[in-house]
Short mmCIF file of C-alpha atoms in Angstrom, two decimals:
data_model
loop_
_atom_site.label_atom_id
_atom_site.label_comp_id
_atom_site.label_asym_id
_atom_site.label_seq_id
_atom_site.Cartn_x
_atom_site.Cartn_y
_atom_site.Cartn_z
CA MET A 1 -0.02 0.02 -0.03
CA ASP A 2 1.29 3.47 -0.87
CA LEU A 3 1.68 6.40 1.55
CA SER A 4 -1.30 8.62 2.05
CA THR A 5 -1.41 11.54 -0.46
CA GLU A 6 -0.97 14.10 2.35
CA ASP A 7 2.09 12.29 3.85
CA SER A 8 3.66 11.82 0.45
CA PHE A 9 3.29 15.50 -0.40
CA ARG A 10 4.62 16.72 2.96
CA LEU A 11 7.60 14.36 2.94
CA ASN A 12 8.50 15.49 -0.59
CA VAL A 13 8.29 19.13 0.43
CA LEU A 14 10.52 18.37 3.41
CA LEU A 15 13.09 16.69 1.17
CA ALA A 16 12.86 19.45 -1.48
CA ASN A 17 13.89 21.97 1.11
CA ARG A 18 17.24 20.19 1.45
CA PRO A 19 17.33 19.29 5.15
CA LEU A 20 20.67 18.84 6.84
CA ALA A 21 19.53 15.72 8.67
CA ILE A 22 16.41 13.61 9.25
CA ARG A 23 15.22 11.91 12.33
CA ILE A 24 12.22 9.53 12.63
CA ASP A 25 10.31 9.01 15.85
CA GLU A 26 8.89 5.62 15.15
CA ALA A 27 6.80 5.41 18.38
CA ARG A 28 5.00 8.70 17.68
CA LEU A 29 5.02 8.45 13.83
CA LEU A 30 6.88 11.74 13.44
CA VAL A 31 9.50 12.65 10.89
CA TYR A 32 11.77 15.55 11.80
CA GLY A 33 13.96 17.52 9.46
CA LEU A 34 16.89 19.75 10.57
CA GLY A 35 17.24 22.90 8.46
CA PRO A 36 19.40 26.03 8.70
CA GLN A 37 16.57 27.78 10.56
CA GLY A 38 15.65 24.89 12.88
CA GLU A 39 13.47 21.84 12.89
CA SER A 40 10.45 20.99 10.80
CA VAL A 41 8.15 18.05 11.49
CA VAL A 42 5.81 15.86 9.46
CA ARG A 43 3.18 13.96 11.48
CA LEU A 44 2.42 10.71 9.70
CA ASN A 45 -1.14 9.41 9.21
CA ALA A 46 -0.63 5.69 8.81
CA ASN A 47 -3.21 3.84 6.65
CA THR A 48 -1.81 0.37 7.46
CA ARG A 49 0.29 -1.21 10.24
CA PRO A 50 2.80 1.34 11.62
CA ASP A 51 5.81 -0.89 10.87
CA GLN A 52 4.76 -1.40 7.26
CA TYR A 53 3.99 2.32 6.89
CA LEU A 54 7.31 3.35 8.30
CA ARG A 55 9.09 1.10 5.83
CA ARG A 56 7.26 2.88 3.01
CA VAL A 57 8.40 6.23 4.45
CA LYS A 58 12.01 5.11 4.64
CA GLU A 59 11.83 3.84 1.06
CA LEU A 60 10.61 7.22 -0.12
CA ILE A 61 13.41 9.02 1.72
CA SER A 62 16.05 6.58 0.58
CA GLY A 63 14.91 6.81 -2.96
CA HIS A 64 15.22 10.58 -2.90
CA VAL A 65 18.56 10.65 -1.06
CA LEU A 66 20.45 7.63 -2.52
CA GLY A 67 18.41 6.75 -5.59
CA SER A 68 17.76 3.42 -3.96
CA PRO A 69 14.21 2.66 -2.79
CA GLY A 70 15.30 -0.23 -0.56
CA GLY A 71 15.91 1.80 2.53
CA TYR A 72 19.37 1.78 4.18
CA PRO A 73 21.36 -0.47 1.75
CA ILE A 74 22.57 -3.84 3.04
CA TYR A 75 26.15 -3.11 1.95
CA LEU A 76 26.19 -0.02 4.02
CA ARG A 77 25.16 -2.02 7.16
CA ARG A 78 28.19 -4.25 6.62
CA TRP A 79 30.43 -1.26 6.39
CA THR A 80 28.78 0.72 9.29
CA ARG A 81 31.53 0.29 11.85
CA MET A 82 34.55 -0.57 9.68
CA GLY A 83 35.50 3.00 8.67
CA GLN A 84 34.96 2.20 5.01
CA MET A 85 32.44 5.00 4.19
CA ARG A 86 33.59 7.61 1.78
CA ASP A 87 33.63 11.04 3.34
CA GLU A 88 31.37 12.42 0.65
CA SER A 89 28.67 9.86 1.62
CA LEU A 90 28.35 11.05 5.20
CA GLU A 91 25.91 13.86 4.53
CA GLN A 92 23.62 11.38 2.76
CA LEU A 93 23.80 8.91 5.66
CA LEU A 94 22.38 11.57 8.00
CA LEU A 95 19.32 12.10 5.73
CA LEU A 96 18.11 8.54 5.79
CA GLY A 97 16.38 8.58 9.22
CA GLU A 98 18.10 5.34 10.09
CA PRO A 99 19.91 4.96 13.47
CA GLU A 100 22.44 2.56 11.89
CA ALA A 101 23.21 5.13 9.24
CA VAL A 102 23.95 7.77 11.95
CA VAL A 103 26.29 5.22 13.65
CA ALA A 104 28.08 4.71 10.34
CA ALA A 105 28.63 8.49 10.04
CA VAL A 106 29.91 9.00 13.57
CA CYS A 107 32.36 6.09 13.21
CA SER A 108 33.88 7.63 10.07
CA PRO A 109 37.33 9.20 10.47
CA GLY A 110 36.16 11.80 8.01
CA LEU A 111 33.48 13.20 10.28
CA THR A 112 33.62 16.97 10.60
CA ASP A 113 32.44 19.18 13.46
CA GLU A 114 29.44 20.30 11.43
CA LEU A 115 28.46 16.76 10.49
CA ALA A 116 28.93 15.78 14.13
CA ARG A 117 26.39 18.49 15.09
CA ARG A 118 23.88 17.08 12.64
CA ALA A 119 24.56 13.45 13.76
CA TRP A 120 24.05 14.47 17.36
CA TRP A 121 20.74 16.10 16.56
CA ALA A 122 19.70 12.93 14.75
CA MET A 123 20.69 10.60 17.53
CA GLU A 124 21.77 11.73 20.96
CA ASP A 125 23.31 8.57 22.41
CA ALA A 126 26.11 7.85 24.90
CA GLU A 127 27.76 5.35 22.51
CA ASN A 128 27.77 7.86 19.71
CA ALA A 129 29.24 10.49 22.06
CA ARG A 130 32.06 8.12 22.90
CA ARG A 131 32.73 7.34 19.25
CA MET A 132 32.91 10.97 18.33
CA LEU A 133 35.19 11.87 21.23
CA GLY A 134 37.65 9.38 19.82
CA ASN A 135 37.95 11.72 16.81
CA PRO A 136 40.48 14.54 17.40
CA ALA A 137 38.67 16.82 14.86
CA ILE A 138 35.45 16.58 16.96
CA VAL A 139 37.26 17.09 20.30
CA GLU A 140 38.84 20.29 18.93
CA GLY A 141 35.55 21.58 17.48
CA ALA A 142 32.37 23.09 18.90
CA MET A 143 30.86 19.67 19.60
CA GLY A 144 33.67 18.53 21.91
CA PRO A 145 32.36 20.30 25.03
CA VAL A 146 28.78 19.29 24.22
CA LEU A 147 29.66 15.60 24.12
CA VAL A 148 31.81 15.80 27.26
CA ASP A 149 28.98 17.46 29.19
CA TYR A 150 26.55 14.79 28.01
CA LEU A 151 28.77 11.88 29.07
CA ILE A 152 29.37 13.40 32.48
CA ASP A 153 25.65 13.99 33.07
CA TYR A 154 24.87 10.44 31.77
CA LEU A 155 27.40 8.66 34.07
CA PRO A 156 24.92 8.02 36.90
CA PHE A 157 22.67 6.17 34.46
CA GLU A 158 25.48 4.07 32.92
CA THR A 159 25.34 0.53 34.25
CA GLU A 160 28.19 -1.32 32.39
CA SER A 161 31.66 -0.94 33.82
CA ASP A 162 33.43 -1.00 30.43
CA LYS A 163 31.32 1.88 29.24
CA ILE A 164 31.81 3.84 32.50
CA MET A 165 35.62 3.34 32.21
CA GLU A 166 35.61 4.46 28.57
CA SER A 167 33.52 7.52 29.24
CA ILE A 168 35.77 8.65 32.08
CA ARG A 169 38.90 8.04 30.00
CA LEU A 170 37.59 9.96 26.97
CA VAL A 171 36.29 13.03 28.83
CA LEU A 172 39.55 13.32 30.69
CA GLN A 173 41.74 12.82 27.54
CA THR A 174 40.01 15.62 25.79
CA GLY A 175 41.51 18.20 28.14
CA LEU A 176 38.14 19.96 28.10
CA LEU A 177 37.50 19.69 31.84
CA ASP A 178 38.70 22.43 34.11
CA ALA A 179 40.47 21.61 37.40
CA ASP A 180 37.29 22.07 39.47
CA ARG A 181 35.17 19.71 37.32
CA ARG A 182 38.05 17.11 37.20
CA ASP A 183 38.40 17.21 40.99
CA ASP A 184 34.60 16.92 41.38
CA LEU A 185 34.66 13.77 39.18
CA TRP A 186 37.56 12.40 41.22
CA LYS A 187 35.54 12.79 44.46
CA LYS A 188 32.70 10.81 42.88
CA ALA A 189 35.25 8.08 41.99
CA ALA A 190 36.20 7.49 45.60
CA ARG A 191 33.99 4.42 45.96
CA LYS A 192 33.63 3.54 42.29
CA GLN A 193 36.36 1.41 40.94
CA PRO A 194 35.32 1.84 37.22
CA TYR A 195 35.74 5.61 37.61
CA LEU A 196 39.16 5.12 39.09
CA VAL A 197 40.21 2.88 36.21
CA GLY A 198 39.08 5.57 33.83
CA PHE A 199 41.29 8.03 35.58
CA LEU A 200 44.26 5.65 35.61
CA GLN A 201 43.84 5.02 31.90
CA ALA A 202 43.54 8.75 30.95
CA LEU A 203 45.97 10.38 33.53
CA PRO A 204 48.43 7.80 34.90
CA ASP A 205 51.02 10.48 35.62
CA ASP A 206 48.56 13.34 36.56
CA LEU A 207 46.05 11.88 39.00
CA PRO A 208 44.24 14.39 41.36
CA GLU A 209 45.48 12.16 44.21
CA ARG A 210 48.19 13.74 46.31
CA ALA A 211 51.02 11.40 47.40
CA ASN A 212 54.45 11.84 48.95
CA PRO A 213 57.50 10.93 46.84
CA ARG A 214 59.98 8.36 47.87
CA GLN A 215 63.67 9.11 48.11
CA LEU A 216 65.33 7.77 45.01
CA PRO A 217 68.83 6.46 45.68
CA GLU A 218 71.50 8.56 43.98
CA PRO A 219 73.01 5.73 41.84
CA ILE A 220 69.52 5.00 40.41
CA ALA A 221 68.94 8.75 39.76
CA ALA A 222 72.28 8.94 37.92
CA LEU A 223 71.48 5.87 35.77
CA ALA A 224 68.02 7.27 34.98
CA GLN A 225 69.70 10.50 33.87
CA GLN A 226 71.88 8.35 31.49
CA GLY A 227 68.80 6.72 29.98
CA ASN A 228 68.81 3.42 31.79
CA VAL A 229 65.29 2.01 31.17
CA CYS A 230 64.92 0.18 34.51
CA ALA A 231 66.24 3.23 36.50
CA ARG A 232 63.86 5.55 34.65
CA LEU A 233 60.90 3.36 35.50
CA LEU A 234 61.91 3.27 39.18
CA ARG A 235 62.27 7.16 39.08
CA ARG A 236 58.71 7.29 37.59
CA VAL A 237 57.27 5.08 40.37
CA TYR A 238 59.16 6.96 43.21
CA ALA A 239 57.80 10.35 42.13
CA PRO A 240 54.60 11.72 43.65
CA ALA A 241 52.59 10.85 40.52
CA GLY A 242 53.93 7.30 40.61
CA GLN A 243 53.07 6.82 44.21
CA ALA A 244 49.49 8.07 43.51
CA PHE A 245 49.27 5.60 40.63
CA VAL A 246 50.44 2.64 42.70
CA ALA A 247 48.06 3.57 45.56
CA THR A 248 45.06 3.96 43.23
CA VAL A 249 45.68 0.66 41.52
CA GLY A 250 45.83 -0.91 44.94
CA THR A 251 42.44 0.61 45.78
CA VAL A 252 40.92 -0.75 42.52
CA LEU A 253 42.31 -4.30 42.99
CA ALA A 254 41.17 -4.40 46.62
CA LYS A 255 37.53 -4.44 45.68
CA PRO A 256 36.87 -4.82 41.96
CA PRO A 257 33.10 -5.28 41.17
CA ASN A 258 33.59 -7.55 38.08
CA GLN A 259 36.11 -9.09 35.74
CA ASP A 260 35.89 -6.18 33.27
CA VAL A 261 37.45 -3.92 35.91
CA VAL A 262 40.08 -6.52 36.70
CA THR A 263 41.18 -7.08 33.10
CA ALA A 264 41.15 -3.32 32.35
CA THR A 265 43.41 -2.74 35.44
CA PHE A 266 45.73 -5.48 34.29
CA ASP A 267 45.95 -3.85 30.88
CA LEU A 268 46.91 -0.47 32.35
CA LEU A 269 49.55 -2.06 34.65
CA ARG A 270 51.15 -3.76 31.61
CA ASP A 271 51.22 -0.48 29.83
CA TYR A 272 52.61 1.51 32.81
CA PHE A 273 55.43 -0.99 33.49
CA GLY A 274 55.78 -1.98 29.80
CA ALA A 275 59.31 -0.61 29.48
CA LEU A 276 60.46 -3.68 31.34
CA ARG A 277 58.68 -6.04 28.88
CA PRO A 278 58.81 -4.57 25.39
CA GLU A 279 57.62 -7.85 23.95
CA GLY A 280 54.18 -7.24 25.40
CA ASP A 281 51.68 -9.51 27.22
CA PRO A 282 53.36 -12.82 28.02
CA ASP A 283 49.97 -14.50 28.84
CA LEU A 284 51.51 -16.29 31.84
CA ALA A 285 50.02 -17.75 35.03
CA LEU A 286 51.26 -16.27 38.35
CA ALA A 287 53.83 -18.89 39.16
CA ASP A 288 55.44 -18.39 35.78
CA LEU A 289 55.42 -14.63 36.14
CA LEU A 290 57.13 -14.89 39.50
CA ALA A 291 59.83 -17.26 38.21
CA ASP A 292 60.38 -14.95 35.23
CA ALA A 293 60.81 -11.97 37.54
CA GLU A 294 63.34 -13.84 39.72
CA ARG A 295 65.41 -14.66 36.61
CA LEU A 296 65.42 -11.00 35.40
CA ALA A 297 65.96 -9.18 38.77
CA THR A 298 69.60 -10.14 39.38
CA PRO A 299 72.98 -8.42 38.75
CA ALA A 300 73.50 -11.03 36.05
CA SER A 301 70.19 -10.20 34.39
CA PRO A 302 69.76 -11.03 30.73
CA ASP A 303 68.57 -7.40 30.39
CA PRO A 304 71.62 -5.09 30.28
CA ASP A 305 69.94 -2.08 31.92
CA THR A 306 68.49 -4.16 34.76
CA GLY A 307 71.82 -5.89 35.33
CA ARG A 308 73.70 -2.61 35.47
CA LEU A 309 71.24 -1.15 37.91
CA LEU A 310 71.29 -4.10 40.28
CA ARG A 311 75.13 -4.26 40.25
CA ALA A 312 75.08 -0.66 41.45
CA VAL A 313 72.17 -0.99 43.86
CA PRO A 314 71.65 -4.73 44.70
CA GLU A 315 68.98 -3.92 47.33
CA ALA A 316 66.56 -2.73 44.56
CA ALA A 317 66.17 -6.28 43.33
CA HIS A 318 62.83 -6.86 45.03
CA GLU A 319 61.36 -3.73 43.52
CA VAL A 320 62.66 -4.47 40.08
CA ALA A 321 61.13 -7.98 40.35
CA ALA A 322 57.87 -6.44 41.47
CA MET A 323 57.79 -4.16 38.45
CA ARG A 324 58.56 -7.10 36.15
CA VAL A 325 55.64 -9.07 37.57
CA LEU A 326 53.26 -6.15 37.17
CA SER A 327 54.47 -5.59 33.59
CA GLY A 328 53.16 -9.11 32.75
CA VAL A 329 49.74 -9.33 34.38
CA GLY A 330 46.95 -10.41 31.97
CA TYR A 331 44.25 -12.82 31.25
CA GLY A 332 46.62 -15.74 31.85
CA LEU A 333 46.28 -14.99 35.61
CA LEU A 334 42.47 -15.46 35.44
CA ARG A 335 42.66 -18.46 33.06
CA ALA A 336 44.73 -20.41 35.57
CA LEU A 337 41.92 -19.93 38.16
CA SER A 338 39.26 -21.31 35.73
CA LEU A 339 37.08 -18.42 36.89
CA ASP A 340 33.52 -18.36 35.39
CA PRO A 341 33.03 -15.04 33.62
CA SER A 342 29.65 -14.65 35.30
CA VAL A 343 31.11 -14.65 38.81
CA LEU A 344 30.91 -11.11 40.41
CA GLY A 345 31.37 -9.19 43.62
CA SER A 346 32.58 -10.75 46.86
CA LEU A 347 32.54 -14.36 45.44
CA MET A 348 34.77 -13.26 42.54
CA ARG A 349 37.14 -11.54 44.89
CA ARG A 350 37.50 -14.63 47.10
CA LYS A 351 38.32 -16.73 44.05
CA LEU A 352 40.79 -14.10 42.87
CA ALA A 353 42.64 -13.83 46.17
CA PRO A 354 45.43 -16.25 45.16
CA VAL A 355 46.38 -13.78 42.39
CA MET A 356 45.34 -10.49 43.97
CA ASP A 357 47.18 -10.93 47.23
CA PRO A 358 50.59 -11.36 45.64
CA LEU A 359 49.95 -8.41 43.32
CA GLN A 360 48.93 -6.27 46.30
CA GLU A 361 52.12 -7.22 48.04
CA ARG A 362 54.12 -5.94 45.07
CA LEU A 363 52.16 -2.76 44.94
CA ARG A 364 52.85 -2.16 48.60
CA LEU A 365 56.53 -2.85 48.11
CA LEU A 366 56.64 -0.17 45.36
CA ALA A 367 54.87 2.21 47.74
CA GLY A 368 57.60 1.67 50.32
CA ARG A 369 55.40 -0.18 52.76
#
């Protein structure tokens, strides 16, 4: 069945006026168009089942925009999140009234600040905000602060840890938060481990946490000045920012709510201490990690920088071994425990104790406790 004559006429008028974006409210049967002067709206008068009628509406719009009456083309659906859309197609995607087409646009590296404004009008969504804040062009444009404000306001309603961590990381990495707003977010993170992980990911060397530095032995300071990798890493850990990092990681691992938080924390630990393990994630169980650290942290170490440091300061061996262990934490630690992914909360923490307790010991060692 065709569209009603009135709806067909009004939709064609809307399209003839060259809208910048189109949004369809399927529940209320409304079609909105964004123009230079603001919004216009077409109230649909369905003469058949709403889902069938909306399909006809989308076919009309797609036929006008793309020359294809089949709605949002199947091949575009396959390309949606693969970054394969040509930049010149992005304006068309925002005219289709299809949420998936908006997602395709916001995922494109060629998205501009103006197109981001149109996409945001078409589909305000936390996931879209996160995608766009991963684009430097959007962060630097007028939409950057808008998206940051939205994600901060939406945080209380976010329920999944991975999305909370990503939102915190992204809003902090934009540099668009002033000191007061950042500190306010940090206060809210006090009892929320996913918030803390987001801070650790974004600002490992600039946390709002205040910590006292440790006194770095002079031979280590001299070697760090000469470019010794192991010495430079110890210097980083001994500094106030390093002590804040170690303390915050300890807080997260003391009471993680789920395995997403655990694995994300392991990832950032490997990154922080990665200079001691340039080959990357070794995917080892705890016993193998400890044995590996013992082999490395000796004056006869196979790593030249580590051996040189420990010949000068043998008493640093335990701390070097601790850093080596932390540089290799990963999913291998969890696999060895045969932990069901659905296990959460206090039960998960009890099952993780054989891994977490040794890691906490090494964090306390690096904190000088």
